[in-house]
Coordinates of C-alpha atoms and ligand atoms in Angstrom, one line a residue:
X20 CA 0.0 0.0 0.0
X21 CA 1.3 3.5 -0.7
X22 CA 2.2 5.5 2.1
X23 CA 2.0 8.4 0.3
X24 CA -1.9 9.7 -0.8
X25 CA -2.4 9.8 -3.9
X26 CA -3.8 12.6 -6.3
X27 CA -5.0 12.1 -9.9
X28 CA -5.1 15.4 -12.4
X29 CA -6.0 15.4 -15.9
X30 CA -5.8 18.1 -18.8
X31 CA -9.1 17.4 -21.6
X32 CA -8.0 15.7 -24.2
X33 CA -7.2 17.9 -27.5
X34 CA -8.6 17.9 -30.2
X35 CA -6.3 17.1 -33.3
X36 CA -8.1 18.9 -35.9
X37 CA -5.9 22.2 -35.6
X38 CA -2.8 22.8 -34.3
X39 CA -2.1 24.2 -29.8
X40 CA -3.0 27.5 -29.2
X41 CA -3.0 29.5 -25.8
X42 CA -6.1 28.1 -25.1
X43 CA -4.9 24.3 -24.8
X44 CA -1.6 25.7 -22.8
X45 CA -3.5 27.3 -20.4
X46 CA -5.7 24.5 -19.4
X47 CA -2.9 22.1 -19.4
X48 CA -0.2 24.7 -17.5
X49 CA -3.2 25.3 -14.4
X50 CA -3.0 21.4 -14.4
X51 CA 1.2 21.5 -14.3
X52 CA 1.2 24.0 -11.4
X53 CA -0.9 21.5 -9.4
X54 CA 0.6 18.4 -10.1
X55 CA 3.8 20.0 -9.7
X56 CA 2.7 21.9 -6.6
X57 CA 1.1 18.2 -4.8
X58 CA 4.5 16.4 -5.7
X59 CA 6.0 18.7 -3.7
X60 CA 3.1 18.4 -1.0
X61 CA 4.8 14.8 -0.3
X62 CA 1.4 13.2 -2.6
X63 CA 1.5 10.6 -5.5
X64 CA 0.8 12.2 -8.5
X65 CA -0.6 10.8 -11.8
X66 CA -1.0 13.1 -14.2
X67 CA -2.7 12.7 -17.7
X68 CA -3.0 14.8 -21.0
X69 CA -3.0 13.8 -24.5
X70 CA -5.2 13.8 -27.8
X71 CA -8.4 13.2 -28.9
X72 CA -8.0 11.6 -32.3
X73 CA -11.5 10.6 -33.4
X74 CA -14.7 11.9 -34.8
X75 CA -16.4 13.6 -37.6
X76 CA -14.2 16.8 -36.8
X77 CA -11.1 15.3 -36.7
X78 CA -11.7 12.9 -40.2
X79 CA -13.1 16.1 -42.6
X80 CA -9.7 18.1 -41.2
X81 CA -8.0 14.9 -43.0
X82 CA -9.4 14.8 -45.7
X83 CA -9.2 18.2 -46.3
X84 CA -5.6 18.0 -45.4
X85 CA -5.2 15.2 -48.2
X86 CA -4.4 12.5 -45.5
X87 CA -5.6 9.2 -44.3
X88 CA -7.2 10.1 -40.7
X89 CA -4.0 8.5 -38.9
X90 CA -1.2 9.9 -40.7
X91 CA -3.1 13.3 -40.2
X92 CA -3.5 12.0 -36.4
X93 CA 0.1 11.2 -35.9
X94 CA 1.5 14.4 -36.9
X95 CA -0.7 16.6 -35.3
X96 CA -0.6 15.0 -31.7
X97 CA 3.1 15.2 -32.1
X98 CA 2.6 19.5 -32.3
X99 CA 0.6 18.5 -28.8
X100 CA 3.3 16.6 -27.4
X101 CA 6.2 19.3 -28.8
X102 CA 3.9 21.9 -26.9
X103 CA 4.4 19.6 -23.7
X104 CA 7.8 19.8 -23.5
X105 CA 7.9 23.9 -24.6
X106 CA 5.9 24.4 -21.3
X107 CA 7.7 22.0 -19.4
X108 CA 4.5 20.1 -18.5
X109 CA 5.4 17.4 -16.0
X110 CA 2.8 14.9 -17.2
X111 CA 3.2 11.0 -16.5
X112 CA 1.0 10.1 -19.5
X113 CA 0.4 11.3 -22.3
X114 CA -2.3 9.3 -23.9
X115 CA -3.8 9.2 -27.6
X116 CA -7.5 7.4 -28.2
X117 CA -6.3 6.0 -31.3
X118 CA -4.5 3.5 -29.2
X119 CA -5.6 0.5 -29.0
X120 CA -5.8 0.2 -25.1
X121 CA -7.6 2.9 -25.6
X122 CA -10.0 1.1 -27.9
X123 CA -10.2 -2.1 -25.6
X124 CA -11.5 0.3 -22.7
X125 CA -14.2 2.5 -24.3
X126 CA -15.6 -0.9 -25.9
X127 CA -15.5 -2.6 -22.3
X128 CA -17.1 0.8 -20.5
X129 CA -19.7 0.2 -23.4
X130 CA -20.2 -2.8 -22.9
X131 CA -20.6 -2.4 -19.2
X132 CA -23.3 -0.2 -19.6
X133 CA -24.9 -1.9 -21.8
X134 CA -24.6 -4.8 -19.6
X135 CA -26.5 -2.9 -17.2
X136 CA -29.5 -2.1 -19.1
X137 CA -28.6 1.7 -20.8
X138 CA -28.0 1.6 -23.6
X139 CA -30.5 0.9 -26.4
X140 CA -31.1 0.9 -30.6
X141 CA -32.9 3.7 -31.8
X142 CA -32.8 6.1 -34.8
X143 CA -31.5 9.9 -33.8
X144 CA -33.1 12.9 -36.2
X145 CA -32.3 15.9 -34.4
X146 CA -29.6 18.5 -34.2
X147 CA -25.5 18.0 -34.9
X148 CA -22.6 20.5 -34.6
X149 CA -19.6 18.9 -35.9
X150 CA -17.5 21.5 -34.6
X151 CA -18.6 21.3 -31.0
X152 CA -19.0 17.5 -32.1
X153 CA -22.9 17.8 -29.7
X154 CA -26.3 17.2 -30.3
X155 CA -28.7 20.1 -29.6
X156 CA -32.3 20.4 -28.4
X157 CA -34.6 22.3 -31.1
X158 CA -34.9 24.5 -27.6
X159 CA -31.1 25.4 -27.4
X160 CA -30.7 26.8 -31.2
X161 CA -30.2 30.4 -31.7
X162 CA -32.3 31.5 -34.7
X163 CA -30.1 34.1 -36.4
X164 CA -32.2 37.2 -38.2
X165 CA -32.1 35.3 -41.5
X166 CA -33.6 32.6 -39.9
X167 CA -30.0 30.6 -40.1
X168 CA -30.2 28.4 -36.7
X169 CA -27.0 27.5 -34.7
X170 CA -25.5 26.1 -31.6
X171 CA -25.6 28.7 -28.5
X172 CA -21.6 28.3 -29.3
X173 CA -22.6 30.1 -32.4
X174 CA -21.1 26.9 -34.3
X175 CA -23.3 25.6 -37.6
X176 CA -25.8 22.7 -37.2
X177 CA -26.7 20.3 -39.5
X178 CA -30.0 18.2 -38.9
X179 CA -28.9 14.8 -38.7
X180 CA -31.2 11.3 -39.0
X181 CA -29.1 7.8 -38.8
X182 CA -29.6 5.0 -36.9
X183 CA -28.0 5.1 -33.5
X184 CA -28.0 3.6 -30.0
X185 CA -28.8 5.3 -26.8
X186 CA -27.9 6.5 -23.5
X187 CA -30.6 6.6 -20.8
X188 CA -29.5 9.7 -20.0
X189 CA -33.1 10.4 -18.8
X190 CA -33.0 7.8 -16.3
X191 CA -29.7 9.7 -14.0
X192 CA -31.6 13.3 -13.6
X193 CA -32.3 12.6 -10.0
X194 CA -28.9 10.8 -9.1
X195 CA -27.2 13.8 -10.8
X196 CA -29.1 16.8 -8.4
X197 CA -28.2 14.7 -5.5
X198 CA -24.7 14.6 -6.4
X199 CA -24.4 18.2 -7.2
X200 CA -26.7 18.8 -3.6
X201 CA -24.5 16.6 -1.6
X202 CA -21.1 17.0 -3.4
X203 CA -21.4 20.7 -3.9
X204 CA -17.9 21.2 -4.7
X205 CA -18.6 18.7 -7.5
X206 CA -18.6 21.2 -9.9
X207 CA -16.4 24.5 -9.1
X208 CA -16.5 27.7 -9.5
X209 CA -20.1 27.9 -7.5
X210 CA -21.3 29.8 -10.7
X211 CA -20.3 26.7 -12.7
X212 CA -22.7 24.5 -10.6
X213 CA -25.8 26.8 -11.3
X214 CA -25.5 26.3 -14.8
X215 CA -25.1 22.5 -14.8
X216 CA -27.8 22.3 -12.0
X217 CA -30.0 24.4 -14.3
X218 CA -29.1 22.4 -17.7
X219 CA -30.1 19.0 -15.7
X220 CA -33.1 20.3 -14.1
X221 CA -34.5 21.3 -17.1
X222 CA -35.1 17.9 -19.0
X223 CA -32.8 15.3 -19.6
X224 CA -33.1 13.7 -23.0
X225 CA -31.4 10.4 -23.7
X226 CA -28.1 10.7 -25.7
X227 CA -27.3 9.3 -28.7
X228 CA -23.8 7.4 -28.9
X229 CA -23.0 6.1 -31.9
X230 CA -23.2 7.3 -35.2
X231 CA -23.2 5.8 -38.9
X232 CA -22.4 8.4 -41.5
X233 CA -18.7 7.9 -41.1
X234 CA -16.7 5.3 -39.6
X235 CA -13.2 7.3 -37.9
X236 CA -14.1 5.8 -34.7
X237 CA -14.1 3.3 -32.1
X238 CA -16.4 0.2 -33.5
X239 CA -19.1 -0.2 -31.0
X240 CA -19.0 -3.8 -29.6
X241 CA -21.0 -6.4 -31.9
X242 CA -22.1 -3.8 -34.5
X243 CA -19.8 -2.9 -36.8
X244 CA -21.3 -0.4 -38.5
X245 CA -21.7 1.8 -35.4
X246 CA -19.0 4.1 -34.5
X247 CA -18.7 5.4 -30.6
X248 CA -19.8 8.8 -29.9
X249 CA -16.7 10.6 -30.1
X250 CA -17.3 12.3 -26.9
X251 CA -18.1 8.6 -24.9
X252 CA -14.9 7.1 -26.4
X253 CA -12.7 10.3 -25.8
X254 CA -14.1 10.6 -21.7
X255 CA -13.3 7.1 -21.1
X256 CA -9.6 8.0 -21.8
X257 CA -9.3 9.0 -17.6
X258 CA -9.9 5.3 -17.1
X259 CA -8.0 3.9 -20.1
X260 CA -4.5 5.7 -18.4
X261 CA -5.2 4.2 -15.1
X262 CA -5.1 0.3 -16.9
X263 CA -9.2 0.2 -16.7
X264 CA -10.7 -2.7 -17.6
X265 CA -8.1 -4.4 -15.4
X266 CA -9.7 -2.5 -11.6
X267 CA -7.0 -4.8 -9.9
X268 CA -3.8 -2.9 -10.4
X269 CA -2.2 -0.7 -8.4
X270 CA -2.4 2.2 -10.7
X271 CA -6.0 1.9 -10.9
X272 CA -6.9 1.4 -7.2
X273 CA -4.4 4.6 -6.0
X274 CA -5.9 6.7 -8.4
X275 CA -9.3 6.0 -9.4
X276 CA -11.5 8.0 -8.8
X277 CA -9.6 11.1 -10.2
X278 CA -9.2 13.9 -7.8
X279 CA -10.0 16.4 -10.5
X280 CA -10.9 17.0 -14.4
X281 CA -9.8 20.1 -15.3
X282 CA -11.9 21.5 -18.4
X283 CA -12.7 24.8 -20.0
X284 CA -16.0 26.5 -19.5
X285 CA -17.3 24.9 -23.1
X286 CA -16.9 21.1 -22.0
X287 CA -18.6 21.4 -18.9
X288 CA -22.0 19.6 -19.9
X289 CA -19.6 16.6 -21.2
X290 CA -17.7 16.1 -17.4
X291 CA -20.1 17.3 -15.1
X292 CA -23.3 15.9 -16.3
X293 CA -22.3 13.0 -19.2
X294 CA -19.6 11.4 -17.8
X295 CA -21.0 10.9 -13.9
X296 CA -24.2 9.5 -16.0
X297 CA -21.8 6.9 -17.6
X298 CA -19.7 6.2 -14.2
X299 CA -23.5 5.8 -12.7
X300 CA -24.7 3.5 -15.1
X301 CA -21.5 1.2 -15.4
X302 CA -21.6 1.5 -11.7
X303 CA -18.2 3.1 -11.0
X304 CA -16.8 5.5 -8.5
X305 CA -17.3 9.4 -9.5
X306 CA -14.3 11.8 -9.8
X307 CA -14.1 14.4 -7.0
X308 CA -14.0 17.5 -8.9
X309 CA -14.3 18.9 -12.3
X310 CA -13.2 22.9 -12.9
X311 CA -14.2 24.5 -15.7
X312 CA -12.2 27.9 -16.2
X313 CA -12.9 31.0 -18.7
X314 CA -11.6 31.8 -21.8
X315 CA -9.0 33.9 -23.3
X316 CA -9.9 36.6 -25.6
X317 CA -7.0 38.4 -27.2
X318 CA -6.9 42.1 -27.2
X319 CA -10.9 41.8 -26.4
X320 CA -11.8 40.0 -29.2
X321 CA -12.6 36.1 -29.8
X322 CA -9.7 33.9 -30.8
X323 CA -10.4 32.0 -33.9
X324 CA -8.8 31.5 -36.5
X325 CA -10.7 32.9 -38.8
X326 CA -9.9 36.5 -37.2
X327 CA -5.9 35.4 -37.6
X328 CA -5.9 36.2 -33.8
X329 CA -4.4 32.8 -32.6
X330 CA -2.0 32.8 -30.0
X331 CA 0.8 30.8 -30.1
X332 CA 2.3 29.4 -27.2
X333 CA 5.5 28.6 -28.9
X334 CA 6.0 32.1 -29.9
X335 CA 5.3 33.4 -26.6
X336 CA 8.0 31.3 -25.6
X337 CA 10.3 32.3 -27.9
X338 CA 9.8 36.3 -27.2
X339 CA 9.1 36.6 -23.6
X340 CA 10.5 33.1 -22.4
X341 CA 9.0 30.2 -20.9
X342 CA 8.9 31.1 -17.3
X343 CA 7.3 34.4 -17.8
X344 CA 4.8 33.0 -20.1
X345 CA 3.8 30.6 -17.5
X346 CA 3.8 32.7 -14.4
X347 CA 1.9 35.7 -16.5
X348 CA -1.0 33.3 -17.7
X349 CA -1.9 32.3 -13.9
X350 CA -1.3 35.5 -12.6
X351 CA -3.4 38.2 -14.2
X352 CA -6.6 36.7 -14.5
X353 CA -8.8 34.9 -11.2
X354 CA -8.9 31.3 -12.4
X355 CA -12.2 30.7 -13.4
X356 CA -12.6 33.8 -15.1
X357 CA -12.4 34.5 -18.5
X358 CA -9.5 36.6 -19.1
X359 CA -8.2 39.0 -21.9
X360 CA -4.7 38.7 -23.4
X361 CA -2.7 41.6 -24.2
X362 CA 0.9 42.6 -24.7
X363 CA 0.7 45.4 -22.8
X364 CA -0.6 44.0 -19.8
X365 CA 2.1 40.8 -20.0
X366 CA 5.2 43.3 -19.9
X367 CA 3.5 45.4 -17.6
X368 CA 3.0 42.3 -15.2
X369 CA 6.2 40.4 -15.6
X370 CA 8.4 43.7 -15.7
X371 CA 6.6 44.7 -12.0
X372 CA 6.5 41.3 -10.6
X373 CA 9.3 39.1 -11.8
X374 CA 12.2 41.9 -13.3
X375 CA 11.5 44.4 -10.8
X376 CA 10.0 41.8 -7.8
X377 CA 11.3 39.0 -7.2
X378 CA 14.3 39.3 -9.9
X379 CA 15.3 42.8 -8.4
X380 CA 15.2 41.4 -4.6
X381 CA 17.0 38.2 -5.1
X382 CA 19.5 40.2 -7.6
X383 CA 20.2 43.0 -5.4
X384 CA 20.9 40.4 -2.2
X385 CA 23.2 37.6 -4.2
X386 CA 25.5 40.3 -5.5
X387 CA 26.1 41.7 -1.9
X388 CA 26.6 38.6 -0.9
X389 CA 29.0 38.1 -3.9
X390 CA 31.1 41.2 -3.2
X391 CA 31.1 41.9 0.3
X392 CA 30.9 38.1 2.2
X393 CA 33.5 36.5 -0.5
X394 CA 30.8 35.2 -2.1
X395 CA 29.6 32.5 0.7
X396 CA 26.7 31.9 2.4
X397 CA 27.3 34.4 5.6
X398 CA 27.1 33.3 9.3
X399 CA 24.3 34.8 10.6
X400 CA 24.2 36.4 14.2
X401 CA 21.4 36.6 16.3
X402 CA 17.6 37.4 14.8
X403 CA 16.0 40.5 15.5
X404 CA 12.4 40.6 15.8
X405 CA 11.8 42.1 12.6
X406 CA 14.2 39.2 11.4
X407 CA 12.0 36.4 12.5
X408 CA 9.1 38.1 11.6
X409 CA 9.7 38.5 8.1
X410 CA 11.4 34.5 8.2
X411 CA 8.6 33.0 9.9
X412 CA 5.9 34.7 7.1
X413 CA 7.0 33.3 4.2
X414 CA 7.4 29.9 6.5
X415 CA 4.0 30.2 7.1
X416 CA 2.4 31.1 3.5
X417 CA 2.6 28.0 2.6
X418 CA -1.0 26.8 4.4
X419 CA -2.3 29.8 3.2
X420 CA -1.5 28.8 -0.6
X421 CA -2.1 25.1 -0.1
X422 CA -5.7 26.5 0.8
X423 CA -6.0 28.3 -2.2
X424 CA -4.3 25.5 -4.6
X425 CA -6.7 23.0 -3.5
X426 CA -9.2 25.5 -5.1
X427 CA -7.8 25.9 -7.7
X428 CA -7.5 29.8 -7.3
X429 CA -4.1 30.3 -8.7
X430 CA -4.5 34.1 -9.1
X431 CA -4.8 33.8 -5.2
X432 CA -1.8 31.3 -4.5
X433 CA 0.4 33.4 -6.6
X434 CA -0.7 36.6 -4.4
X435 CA 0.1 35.3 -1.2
X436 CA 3.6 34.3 -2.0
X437 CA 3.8 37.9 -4.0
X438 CA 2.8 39.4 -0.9
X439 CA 6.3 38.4 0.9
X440 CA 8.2 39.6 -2.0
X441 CA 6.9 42.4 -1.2
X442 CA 7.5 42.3 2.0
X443 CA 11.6 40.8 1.1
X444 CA 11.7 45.0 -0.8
X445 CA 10.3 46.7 2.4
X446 CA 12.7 44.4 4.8
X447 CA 15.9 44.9 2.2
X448 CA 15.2 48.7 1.5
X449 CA 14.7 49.0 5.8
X450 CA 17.8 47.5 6.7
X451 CA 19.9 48.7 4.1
X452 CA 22.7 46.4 4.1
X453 CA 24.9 48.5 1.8
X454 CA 25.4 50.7 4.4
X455 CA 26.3 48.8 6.7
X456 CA 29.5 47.5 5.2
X457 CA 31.6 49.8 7.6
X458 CA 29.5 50.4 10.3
X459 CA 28.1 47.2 11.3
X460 CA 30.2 44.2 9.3
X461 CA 28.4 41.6 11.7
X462 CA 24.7 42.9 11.2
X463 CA 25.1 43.0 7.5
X464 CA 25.8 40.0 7.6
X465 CA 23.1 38.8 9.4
X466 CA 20.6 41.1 7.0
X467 CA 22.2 39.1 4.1
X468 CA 22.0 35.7 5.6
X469 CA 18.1 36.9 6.3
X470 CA 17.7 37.9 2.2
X471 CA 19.3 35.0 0.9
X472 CA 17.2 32.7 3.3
X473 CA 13.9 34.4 2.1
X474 CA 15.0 33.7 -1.5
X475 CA 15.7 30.0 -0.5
X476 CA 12.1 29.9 0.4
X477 CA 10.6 32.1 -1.6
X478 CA 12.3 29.9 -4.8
X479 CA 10.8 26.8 -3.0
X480 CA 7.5 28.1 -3.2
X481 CA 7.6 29.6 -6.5
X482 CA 8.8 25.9 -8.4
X483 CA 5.2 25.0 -9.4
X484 CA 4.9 27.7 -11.0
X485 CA 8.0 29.1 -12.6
X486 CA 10.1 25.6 -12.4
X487 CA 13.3 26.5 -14.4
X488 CA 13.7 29.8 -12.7
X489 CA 13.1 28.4 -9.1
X490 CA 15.7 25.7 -9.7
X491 CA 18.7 28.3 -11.4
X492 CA 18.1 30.0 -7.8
X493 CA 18.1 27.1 -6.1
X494 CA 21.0 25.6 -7.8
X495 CA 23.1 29.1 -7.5
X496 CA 22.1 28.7 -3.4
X497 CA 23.4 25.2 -3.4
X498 CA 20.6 24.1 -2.2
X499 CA 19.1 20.3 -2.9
X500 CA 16.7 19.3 -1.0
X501 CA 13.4 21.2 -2.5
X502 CA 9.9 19.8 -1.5
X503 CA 7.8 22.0 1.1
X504 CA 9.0 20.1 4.2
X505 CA 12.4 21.9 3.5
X506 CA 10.0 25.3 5.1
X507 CA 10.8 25.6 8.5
X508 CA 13.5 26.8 10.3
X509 CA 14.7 23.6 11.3
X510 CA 16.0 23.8 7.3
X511 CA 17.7 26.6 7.6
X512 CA 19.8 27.9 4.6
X513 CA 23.8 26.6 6.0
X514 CA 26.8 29.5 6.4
X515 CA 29.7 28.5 3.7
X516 CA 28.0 27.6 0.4
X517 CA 29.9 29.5 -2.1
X518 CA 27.8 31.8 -4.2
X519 CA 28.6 32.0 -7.8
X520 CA 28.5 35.5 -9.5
X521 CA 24.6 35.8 -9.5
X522 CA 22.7 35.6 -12.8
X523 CA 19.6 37.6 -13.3
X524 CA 16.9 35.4 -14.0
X525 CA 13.8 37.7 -14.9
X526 CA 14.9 39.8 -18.0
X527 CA 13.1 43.2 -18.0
X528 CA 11.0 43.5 -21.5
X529 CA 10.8 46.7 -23.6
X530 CA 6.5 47.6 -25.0
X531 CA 6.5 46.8 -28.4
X532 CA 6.1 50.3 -29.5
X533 CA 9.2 51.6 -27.6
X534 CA 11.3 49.1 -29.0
Ligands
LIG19 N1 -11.6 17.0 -27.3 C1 -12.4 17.8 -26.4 C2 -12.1 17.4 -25.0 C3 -12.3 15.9 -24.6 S1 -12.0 15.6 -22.9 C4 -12.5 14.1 -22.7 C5 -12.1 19.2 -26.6 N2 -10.9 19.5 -27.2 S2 -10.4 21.0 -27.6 O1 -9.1 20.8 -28.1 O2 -11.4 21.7 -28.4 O3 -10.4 21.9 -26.3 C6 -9.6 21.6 -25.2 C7 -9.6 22.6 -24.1 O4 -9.0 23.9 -24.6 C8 -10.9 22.9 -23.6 O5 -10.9 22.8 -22.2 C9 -11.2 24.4 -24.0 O6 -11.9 25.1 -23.0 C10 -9.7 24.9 -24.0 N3 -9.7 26.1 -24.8 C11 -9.9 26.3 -26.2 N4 -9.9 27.6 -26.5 C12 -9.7 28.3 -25.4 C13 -9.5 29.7 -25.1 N5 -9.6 30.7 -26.0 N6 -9.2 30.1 -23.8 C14 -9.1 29.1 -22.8 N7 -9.2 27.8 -23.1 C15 -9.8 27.4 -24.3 O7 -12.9 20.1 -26.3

């Protein structure tokens, strides 16, 4: 048995019709800073991203890309899995539905469910967005002034008759409000669980799963010309990673149910009312939690691609670095919200925060410490009050931000440990080490053992989120031992490490129309 608990995170799965965008970094990078940040907790972490590879979606990009469905798979997951390793996602698995233990476990979950009495052959005529790949209730379409209908997304529908099987959707309305009444943290943010409340206690219609006007698909089990609903086959890939149908190994019984799906605001109806209907029916446990967060918009308008206002992530990368990129993404906007991208406000934030913040404080200290303590670690004499103070804070934020992690509020996490980096400028700019080189050799170098101290912790705290930066400084420190445990004073930063010539790590970025 582990000793450890366990904790089990995953990203959606991404479509492969068109190529990473901001919008598939971002929800994949809120997952990084948590798996990253529980690791460090002392849990077991599995964490899962990947690609969704199937559907009517996914086969017309194909063929309009020339390509059988799997070449034109292959090489776009692999732009997926390039974007992994740009952000430095910390991922265990990376999974792809087009794999065949992938195929083995939707058909078994089908089966299961079937097995069970929910699933039945019908014929569907009714609504289809192949862009949102969902059915829609006449009662759901917009009907635009030409009389055009559409999906509230504001995607095109086609009407759609085939032969198809059946969820008994209709029969889980009940089991659903009780969950979302006695689980309330089900679905989060709060404003999240209104709408899916709302959605379920208006009329639950049975769904249709299958479909027969194309075939890039999972078969579904015994009737070949039946492919799975691409959304039933791709939400069955958080079982597939764990090993499910096998429920006996170790990987599935430390991590099943998953502690939290995280999802964007438009696949909410899929997690928080689909998939517990599925998990109900084939009689499994329920995940904890499913987030949905907002949505970029870039310079306050829609990203599409269509406007040519796709972000790329890679770029991003490439102009402002990866650190940056990661830390301004959680930073400016409450998770949860929808947020708007501009350049102006990401140099703006990263120039006050990370050049001028943290970068200036941990800059100004390490060169002191480089020039006037011959470039070690100082001994420290005895604490002052306003010392220990200022020590024992940052010591201390760490319950506040496991609070506010296990929320998922980011924006908030990343405030309280900003709040002693304000608090490092106030303590540096009070003491005023530089002055007291002369007057007070032993003092400075008790102020300097404090700063460099605060940076040890501070870095510590920040390696969730900004993991290359936090381990330069921790590296420059000499310091190896890195998970949370290591904040308290009985870890105290040791006298005598030699401090190389300090590095800064948070270039300062010029607006793009001063430049
Ligand atoms: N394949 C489905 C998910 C299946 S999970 C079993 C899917 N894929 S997606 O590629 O279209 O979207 C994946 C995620 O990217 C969603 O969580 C979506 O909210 C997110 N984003 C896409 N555009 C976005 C923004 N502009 N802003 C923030 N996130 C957005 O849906």
């Amino acid at each position: 048995m582990p000793t450890r608990p366990s904790y089990y995170i995953t990203t959606p799965i991404y479509y492969v019709n068109d190529v990473p965008h901001i919008g598939h970094a971002y929800t994949t990078l809120a997952c990084d800073v948590l798996a990253r940040f529980k690791r460090l907790d002392g849990f077991d972490v599995m964490f899962l991203t990947g690609t969704d590879e199937h559907g009517q979606k996914v086969e017309k990009s194909a063929v309009a890309a020339g390509v059988d469905p799997l070449s034109f798979c292959d090489k776009v997951s692999t732009r997926f899995s390039e974007l992994a390793v740009a952000m430095n996602f910390s991922h265990d698995q990376f999974i792809r539905t087009t794999e065949e233990r992938h195929k083995k476990a939707a058909q078994h979950l089908w089966e299961r469910i079937k097995s069970k009495g929910y699933i039945y052959e019908d014929k569907y005529a009714g609504w289809y967005s192949v862009r949102d790949e969902a059915f829609y209730a006449e009662k759901e379409l917009i009907v635009g002034e030409d009389g055009e209908k559409s999906a509230p997304t504001g995607a095109a529908v086609e009407w759609v008759e085939e032969a198809s099987y059946f969820f008994k959707l209709s029969a889980f309305a009940d089991q659903l409000l009780d969950l979302y009444k006695s689980q309330p943290d089900f679905v989060m943010p709060l404003t999240r669980l209104n709408e899916v409340k709302s959605f379920v206690e208006g009329g639950l219609l049975d769904l249709s799963i299958s479909r027969t006007t194309f075939d890039w698909g999972v078969k579904v089990p015994d009737n070949e010309d039946h492919v799975m609903y691409v959304w039933i086959d791709a939400l069955t890939n958080y079982l597939t990673a764990l090993g499910y149908p096998d429920e006996t190994t170790d990987t599935y019984q430390n991590f099943w149910p998953a502690n939290i799906h995280m999802v964007g605001k438009d696949i909410l109806r899929f997690h928080a009312v689909y998939w517990p209907a599925f998990l109900m029916a084939a009689d499994l446990p329920l995940p904890k939690r499913v987030f949905a967060h907002g949505w970029w918009t870039n310079e306050g308008q829609k990203i599409s691609k269509s406007l040519g206002n796709v972000i790329d992530p890679f770029e991003l990368i490439d102009t402002y670095s990866l650190d940056a990129t990661r830390f301004f993404m959680l930073r400016e906007v409450p998770f949860g919200n929808d947020g708007d991208f501009s350049r102006a406000s990401f140099v703006n934030r990263c120039n006050a925060d990370l050049a001028n913040g943290f970068g200036n404080f941990a800059q100004r200290s390490l060169s002191m410490v480089h020039k006037n303590c011959d470039g070690v670690v100082p001994v420290s004499g005895p604490l002052t009050d306003d010392d220990t103070k200022f020590l024992s804070g940052i010591e201390n934020a760490l319950d506040g931000v496991r609070g506010h992690m296990d929320c998922q509020a980011f924006h908030k996490a990343l405030d309280a440990i900003w709040t002693h980096v304000s608090a490092a400028d106030s303590y540096i700019s009070v003491a005023e080490p530089w002055k007291l080189k002369k007057t007070d050799p032993d003092r400075m170098a008790t102020v300097l053992y404090v700063c460099t101290e605060a940076i040890r912790m501070l870095a510590i705290l920040m390696q969730p989120i900004m993991p290359d930066s936090a381990e330069k400084m921790l590296d420059q420190m000499g310091v190896s031992e890195r998970g949370f445990d290591q904040l308290s004073a009985k870890h105290r930063l040791k006298a005598g490490h030699q401090i190389p010539k300090p590095q800064g790590i948070f270039p300062r970025f010029e607006h793009e129309d001063t430049k």
